[in-house]
PDB file of C-alpha atoms and ligand atoms in Angstrom:
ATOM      1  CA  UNK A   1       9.082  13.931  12.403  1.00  0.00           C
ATOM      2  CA  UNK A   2       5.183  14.619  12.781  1.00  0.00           C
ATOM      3  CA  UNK A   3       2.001  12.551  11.743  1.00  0.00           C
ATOM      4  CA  UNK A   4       0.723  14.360   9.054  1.00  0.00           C
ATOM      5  CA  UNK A   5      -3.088  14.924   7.505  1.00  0.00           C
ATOM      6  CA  UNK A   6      -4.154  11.967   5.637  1.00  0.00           C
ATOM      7  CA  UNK A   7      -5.930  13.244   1.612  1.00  0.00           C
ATOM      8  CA  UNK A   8      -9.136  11.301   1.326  1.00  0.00           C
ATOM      9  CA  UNK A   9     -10.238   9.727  -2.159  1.00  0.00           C
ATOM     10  CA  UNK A  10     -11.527  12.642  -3.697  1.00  0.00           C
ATOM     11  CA  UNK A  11      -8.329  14.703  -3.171  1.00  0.00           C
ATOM     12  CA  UNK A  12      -7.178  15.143  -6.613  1.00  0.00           C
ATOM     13  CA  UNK A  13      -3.701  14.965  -5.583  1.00  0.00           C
ATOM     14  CA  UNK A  14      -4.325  10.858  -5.038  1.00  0.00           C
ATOM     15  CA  UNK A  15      -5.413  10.636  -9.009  1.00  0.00           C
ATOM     16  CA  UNK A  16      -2.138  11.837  -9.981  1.00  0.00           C
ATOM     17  CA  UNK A  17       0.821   9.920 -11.513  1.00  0.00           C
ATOM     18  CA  UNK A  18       3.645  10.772  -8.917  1.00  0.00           C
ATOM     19  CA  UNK A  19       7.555  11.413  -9.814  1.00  0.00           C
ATOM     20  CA  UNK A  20      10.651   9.191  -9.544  1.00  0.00           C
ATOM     21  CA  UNK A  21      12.690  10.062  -6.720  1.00  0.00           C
ATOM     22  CA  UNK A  22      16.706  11.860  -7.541  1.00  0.00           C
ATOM     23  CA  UNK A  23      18.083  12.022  -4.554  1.00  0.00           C
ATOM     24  CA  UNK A  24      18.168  10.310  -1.842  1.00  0.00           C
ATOM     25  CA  UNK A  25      19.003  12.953   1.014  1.00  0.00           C
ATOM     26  CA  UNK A  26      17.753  14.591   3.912  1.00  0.00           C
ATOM     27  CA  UNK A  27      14.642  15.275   2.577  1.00  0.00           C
ATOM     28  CA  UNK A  28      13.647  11.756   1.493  1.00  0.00           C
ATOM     29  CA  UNK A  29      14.886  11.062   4.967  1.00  0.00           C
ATOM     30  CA  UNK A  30      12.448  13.504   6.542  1.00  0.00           C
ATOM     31  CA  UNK A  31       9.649  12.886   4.249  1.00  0.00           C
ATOM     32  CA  UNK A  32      10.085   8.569   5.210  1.00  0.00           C
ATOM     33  CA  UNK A  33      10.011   9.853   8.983  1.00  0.00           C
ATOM     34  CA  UNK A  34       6.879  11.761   8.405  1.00  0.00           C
ATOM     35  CA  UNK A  35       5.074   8.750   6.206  1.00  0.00           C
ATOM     36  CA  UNK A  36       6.122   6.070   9.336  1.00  0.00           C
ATOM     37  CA  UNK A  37       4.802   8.533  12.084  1.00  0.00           C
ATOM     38  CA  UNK A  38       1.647   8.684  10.084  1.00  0.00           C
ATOM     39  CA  UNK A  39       1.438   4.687   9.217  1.00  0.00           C
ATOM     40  CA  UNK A  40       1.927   3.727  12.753  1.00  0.00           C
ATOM     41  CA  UNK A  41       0.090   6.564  14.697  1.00  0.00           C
ATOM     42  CA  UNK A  42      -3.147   5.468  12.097  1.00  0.00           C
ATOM     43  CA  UNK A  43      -2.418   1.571  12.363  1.00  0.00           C
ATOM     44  CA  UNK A  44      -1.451   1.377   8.566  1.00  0.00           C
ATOM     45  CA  UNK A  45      -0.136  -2.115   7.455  1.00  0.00           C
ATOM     46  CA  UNK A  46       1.454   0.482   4.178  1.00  0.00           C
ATOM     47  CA  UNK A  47       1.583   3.908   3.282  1.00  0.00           C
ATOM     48  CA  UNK A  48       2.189   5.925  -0.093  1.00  0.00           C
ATOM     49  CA  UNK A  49       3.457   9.676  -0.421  1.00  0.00           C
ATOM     50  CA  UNK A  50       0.626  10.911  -2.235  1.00  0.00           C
ATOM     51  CA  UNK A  51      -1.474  10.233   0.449  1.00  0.00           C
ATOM     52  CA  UNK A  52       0.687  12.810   2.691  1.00  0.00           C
ATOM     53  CA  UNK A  53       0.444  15.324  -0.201  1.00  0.00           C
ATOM     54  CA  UNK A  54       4.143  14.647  -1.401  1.00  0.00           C
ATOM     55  CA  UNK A  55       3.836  13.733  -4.749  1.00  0.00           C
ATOM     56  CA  UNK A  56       6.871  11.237  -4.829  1.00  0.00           C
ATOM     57  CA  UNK A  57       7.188   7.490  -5.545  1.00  0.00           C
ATOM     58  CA  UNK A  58       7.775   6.743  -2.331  1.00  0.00           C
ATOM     59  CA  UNK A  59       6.305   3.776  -0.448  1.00  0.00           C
ATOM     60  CA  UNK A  60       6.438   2.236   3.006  1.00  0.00           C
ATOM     61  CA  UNK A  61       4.661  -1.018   4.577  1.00  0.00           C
ATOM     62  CA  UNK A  62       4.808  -3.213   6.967  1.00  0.00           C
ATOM     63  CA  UNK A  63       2.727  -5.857   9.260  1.00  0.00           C
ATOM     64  CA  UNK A  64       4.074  -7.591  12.672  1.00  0.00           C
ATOM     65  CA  UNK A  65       2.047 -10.258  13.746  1.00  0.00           C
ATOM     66  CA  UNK A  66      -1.385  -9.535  14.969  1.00  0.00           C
ATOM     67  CA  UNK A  67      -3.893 -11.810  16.339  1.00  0.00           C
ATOM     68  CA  UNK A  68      -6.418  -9.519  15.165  1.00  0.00           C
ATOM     69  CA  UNK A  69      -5.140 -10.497  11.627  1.00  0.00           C
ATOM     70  CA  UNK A  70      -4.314 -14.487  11.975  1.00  0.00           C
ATOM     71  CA  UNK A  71      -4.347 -15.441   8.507  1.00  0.00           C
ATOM     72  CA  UNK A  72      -1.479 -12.560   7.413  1.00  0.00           C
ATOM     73  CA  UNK A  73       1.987 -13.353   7.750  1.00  0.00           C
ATOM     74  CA  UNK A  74       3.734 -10.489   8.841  1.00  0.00           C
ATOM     75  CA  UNK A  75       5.676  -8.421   6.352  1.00  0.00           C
ATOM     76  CA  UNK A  76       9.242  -6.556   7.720  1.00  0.00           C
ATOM     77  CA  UNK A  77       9.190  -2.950   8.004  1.00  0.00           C
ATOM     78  CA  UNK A  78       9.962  -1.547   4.008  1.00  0.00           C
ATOM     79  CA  UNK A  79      10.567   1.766   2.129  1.00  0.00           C
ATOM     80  CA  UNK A  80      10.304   1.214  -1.400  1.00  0.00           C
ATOM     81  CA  UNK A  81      11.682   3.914  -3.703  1.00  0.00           C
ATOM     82  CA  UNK A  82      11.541   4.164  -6.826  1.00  0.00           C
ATOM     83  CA  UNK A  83       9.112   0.455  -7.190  1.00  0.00           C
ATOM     84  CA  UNK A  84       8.803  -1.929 -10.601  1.00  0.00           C
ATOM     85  CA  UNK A  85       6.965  -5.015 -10.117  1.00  0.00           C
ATOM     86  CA  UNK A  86       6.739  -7.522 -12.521  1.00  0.00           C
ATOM     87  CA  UNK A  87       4.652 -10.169 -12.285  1.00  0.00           C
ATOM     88  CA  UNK A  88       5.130 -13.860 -12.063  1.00  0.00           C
ATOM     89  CA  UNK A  89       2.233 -15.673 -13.499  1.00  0.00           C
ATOM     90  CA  UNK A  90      -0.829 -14.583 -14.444  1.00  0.00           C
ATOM     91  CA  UNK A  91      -2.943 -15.963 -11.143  1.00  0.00           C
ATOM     92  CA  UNK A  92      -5.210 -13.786  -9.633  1.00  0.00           C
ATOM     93  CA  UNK A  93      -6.551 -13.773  -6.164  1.00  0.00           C
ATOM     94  CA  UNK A  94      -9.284 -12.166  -4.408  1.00  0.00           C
ATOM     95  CA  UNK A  95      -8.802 -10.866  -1.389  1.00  0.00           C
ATOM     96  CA  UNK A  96     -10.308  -7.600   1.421  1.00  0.00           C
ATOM     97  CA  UNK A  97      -8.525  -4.086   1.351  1.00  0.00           C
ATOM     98  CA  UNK A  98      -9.072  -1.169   3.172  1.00  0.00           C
ATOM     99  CA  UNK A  99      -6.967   2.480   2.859  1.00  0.00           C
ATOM    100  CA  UNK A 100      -6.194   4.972   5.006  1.00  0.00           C
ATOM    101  CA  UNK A 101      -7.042   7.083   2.167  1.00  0.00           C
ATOM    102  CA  UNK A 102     -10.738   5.520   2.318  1.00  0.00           C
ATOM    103  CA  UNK A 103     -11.125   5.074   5.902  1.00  0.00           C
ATOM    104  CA  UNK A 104     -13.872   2.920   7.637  1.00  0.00           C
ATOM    105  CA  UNK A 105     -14.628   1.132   3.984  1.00  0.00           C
ATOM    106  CA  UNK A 106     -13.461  -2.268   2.616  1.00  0.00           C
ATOM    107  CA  UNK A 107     -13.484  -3.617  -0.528  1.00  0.00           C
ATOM    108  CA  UNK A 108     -12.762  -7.319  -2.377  1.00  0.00           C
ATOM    109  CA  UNK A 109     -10.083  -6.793  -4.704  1.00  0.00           C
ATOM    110  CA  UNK A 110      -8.161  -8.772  -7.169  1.00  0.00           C
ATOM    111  CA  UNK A 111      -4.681  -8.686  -7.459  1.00  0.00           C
ATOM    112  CA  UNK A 112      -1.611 -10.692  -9.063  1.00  0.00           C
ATOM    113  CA  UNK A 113      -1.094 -13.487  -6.711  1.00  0.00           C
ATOM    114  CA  UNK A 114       2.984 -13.603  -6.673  1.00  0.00           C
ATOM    115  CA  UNK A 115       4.927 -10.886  -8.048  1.00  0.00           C
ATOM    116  CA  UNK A 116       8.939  -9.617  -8.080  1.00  0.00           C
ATOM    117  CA  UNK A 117       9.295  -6.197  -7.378  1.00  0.00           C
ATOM    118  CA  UNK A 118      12.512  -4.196  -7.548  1.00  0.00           C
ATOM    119  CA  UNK A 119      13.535  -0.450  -6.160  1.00  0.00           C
ATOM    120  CA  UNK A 120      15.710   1.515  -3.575  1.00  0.00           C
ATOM    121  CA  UNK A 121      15.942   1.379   0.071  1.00  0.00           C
ATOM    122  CA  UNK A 122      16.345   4.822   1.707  1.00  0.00           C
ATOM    123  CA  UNK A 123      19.714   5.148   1.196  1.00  0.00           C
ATOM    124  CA  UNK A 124      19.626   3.940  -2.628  1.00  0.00           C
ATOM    125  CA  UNK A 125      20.487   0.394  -1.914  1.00  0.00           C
ATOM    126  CA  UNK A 126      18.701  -1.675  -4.222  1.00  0.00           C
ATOM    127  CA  UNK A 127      16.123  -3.723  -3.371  1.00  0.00           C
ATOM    128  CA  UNK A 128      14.733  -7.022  -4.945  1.00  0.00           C
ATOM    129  CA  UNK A 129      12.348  -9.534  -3.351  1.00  0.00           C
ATOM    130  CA  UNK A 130       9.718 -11.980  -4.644  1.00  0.00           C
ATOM    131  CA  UNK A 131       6.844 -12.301  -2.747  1.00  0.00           C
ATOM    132  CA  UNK A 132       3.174 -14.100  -2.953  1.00  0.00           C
ATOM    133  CA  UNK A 133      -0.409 -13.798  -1.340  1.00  0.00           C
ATOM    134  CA  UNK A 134      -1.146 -10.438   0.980  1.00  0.00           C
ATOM    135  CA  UNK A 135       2.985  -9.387   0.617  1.00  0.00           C
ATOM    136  CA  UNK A 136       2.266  -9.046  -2.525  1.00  0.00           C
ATOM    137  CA  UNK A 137      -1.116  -7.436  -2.313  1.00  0.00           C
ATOM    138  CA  UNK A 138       0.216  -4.473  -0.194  1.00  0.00           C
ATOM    139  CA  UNK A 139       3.268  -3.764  -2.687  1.00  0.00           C
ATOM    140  CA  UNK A 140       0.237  -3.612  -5.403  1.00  0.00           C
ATOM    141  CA  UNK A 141      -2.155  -1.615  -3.286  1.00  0.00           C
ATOM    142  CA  UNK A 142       1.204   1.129  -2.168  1.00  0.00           C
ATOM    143  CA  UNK A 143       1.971   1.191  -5.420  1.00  0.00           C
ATOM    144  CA  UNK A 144      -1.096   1.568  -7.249  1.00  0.00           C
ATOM    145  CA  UNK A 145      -1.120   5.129  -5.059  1.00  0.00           C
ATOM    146  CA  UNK A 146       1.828   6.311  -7.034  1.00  0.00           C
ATOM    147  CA  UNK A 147      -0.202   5.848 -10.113  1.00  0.00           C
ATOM    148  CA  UNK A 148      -3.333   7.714  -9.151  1.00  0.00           C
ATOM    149  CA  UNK A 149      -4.960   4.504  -8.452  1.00  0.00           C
ATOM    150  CA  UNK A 150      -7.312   3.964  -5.590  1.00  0.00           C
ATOM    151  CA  UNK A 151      -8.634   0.319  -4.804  1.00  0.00           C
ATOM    152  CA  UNK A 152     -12.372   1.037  -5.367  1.00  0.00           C
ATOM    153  CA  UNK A 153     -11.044   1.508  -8.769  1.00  0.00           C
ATOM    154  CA  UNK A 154      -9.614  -2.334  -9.448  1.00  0.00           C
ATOM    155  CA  UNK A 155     -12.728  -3.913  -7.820  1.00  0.00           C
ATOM    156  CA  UNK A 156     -15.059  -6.222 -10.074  1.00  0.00           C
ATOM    157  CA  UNK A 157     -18.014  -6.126  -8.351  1.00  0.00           C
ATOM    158  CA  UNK A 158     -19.118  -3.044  -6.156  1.00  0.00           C
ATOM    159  CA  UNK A 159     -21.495  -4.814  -4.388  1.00  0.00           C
ATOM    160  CA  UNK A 160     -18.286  -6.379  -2.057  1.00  0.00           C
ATOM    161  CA  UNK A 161     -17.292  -2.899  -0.756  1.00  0.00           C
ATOM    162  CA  UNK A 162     -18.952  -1.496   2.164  1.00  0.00           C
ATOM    163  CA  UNK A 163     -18.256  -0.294   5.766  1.00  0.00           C
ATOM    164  CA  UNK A 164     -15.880  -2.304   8.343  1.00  0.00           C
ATOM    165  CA  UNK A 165     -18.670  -2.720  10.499  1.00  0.00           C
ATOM    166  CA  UNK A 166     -21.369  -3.994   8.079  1.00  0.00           C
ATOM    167  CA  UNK A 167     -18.969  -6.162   6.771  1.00  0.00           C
ATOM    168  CA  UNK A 168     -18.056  -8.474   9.994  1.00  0.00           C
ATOM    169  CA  UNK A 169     -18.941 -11.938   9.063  1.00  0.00           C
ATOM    170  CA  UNK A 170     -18.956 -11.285   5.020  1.00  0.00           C
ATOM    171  CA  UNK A 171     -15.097 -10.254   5.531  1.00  0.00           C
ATOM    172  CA  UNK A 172     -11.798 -11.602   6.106  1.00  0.00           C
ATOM    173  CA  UNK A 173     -10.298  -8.900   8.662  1.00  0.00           C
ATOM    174  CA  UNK A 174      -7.276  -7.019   7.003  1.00  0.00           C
ATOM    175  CA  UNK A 175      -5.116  -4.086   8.194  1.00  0.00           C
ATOM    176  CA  UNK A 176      -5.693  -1.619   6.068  1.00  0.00           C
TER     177      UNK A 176
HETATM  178 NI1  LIG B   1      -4.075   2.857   0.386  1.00  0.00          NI
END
């Protein structure tokens, strides 16, 4: 287990279209141990493989309850293999992001509102939830990563993305 480097946007690694997972075995196990040191020890509400260098589709997330963040309820902790989402309805929502893949920057995106999504826990049981409003936001954001896609990238209007600290009264505060 280790926390490993972080790749910044710009890393071309993060712009490619990672592969499906075959095995799940001690080197899934290994590379999910790395990705949580690395989530927690940076304060990550999610974390995707590509951003460790691992080119995998391989996500993880989670949020506990943080008065820092009182409008998110918290999400239990997740490794998502494998992901599909599909979405229910076609209602959009705006909301704040931030990556550790873009760190110190925030930006307003919008994303499907409620969605299913579908995959593999570590040890290939399936998995199959349906979630709505910033549950469903992380899943997009993680999973977006496996498909070369940053957040900057889904925004409509660049002019809500900017640093953390310039933000602070514009912004609903969001782990990132
Ligand atoms: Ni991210």
């Amino acid at each position: 287990m280790a926390v490993r480097p972080v790749l910044k946007m710009g890393e071309p690694l993060l712009r490619q279209v990672a592969v499906a997972v075959q095995r799940f075995d001690a080197q899934l196990t290994e590379l999910v141990a790395d990705m949580n040191d690395t989530m927690r020890a940076l304060s990550g509400a999610g974390l995707a493989a590509p951003q460790i260098g691992v080119s995998l589709r391989v996500v993880i997330f989670e949020v506990t309850s943080n008065p820092r963040y009182p409008d998110v309820a918290p999400i239990p902790y997740t490794v998502l293999v494998n992901p599909e989402l599909t979405s229910l309805g076609d209602e959009l929502e705006e909301g704040w992001e931030g990556c550790l893949s873009v760190p110190g920057l925030r930006g307003l995106v919008p994303r499907l509102r409620k969605l299913r999504y579908r995959g593999f826990d570590i040890e290939g049981k399936p998995i199959d939830r349906t979630v709505e409003g910033f549950h469903a936001r992380v899943v997009q954001h993680e999973v977006d990563h496996l498909d070369g896609i940053l957040y900057p990238q889904r925004m409509r209007d660049l002019r809500n993305f900017g640093f953390e600290e310039a933000l602070v009264g514009r912004m609903t505060p969001m782990p990132e």
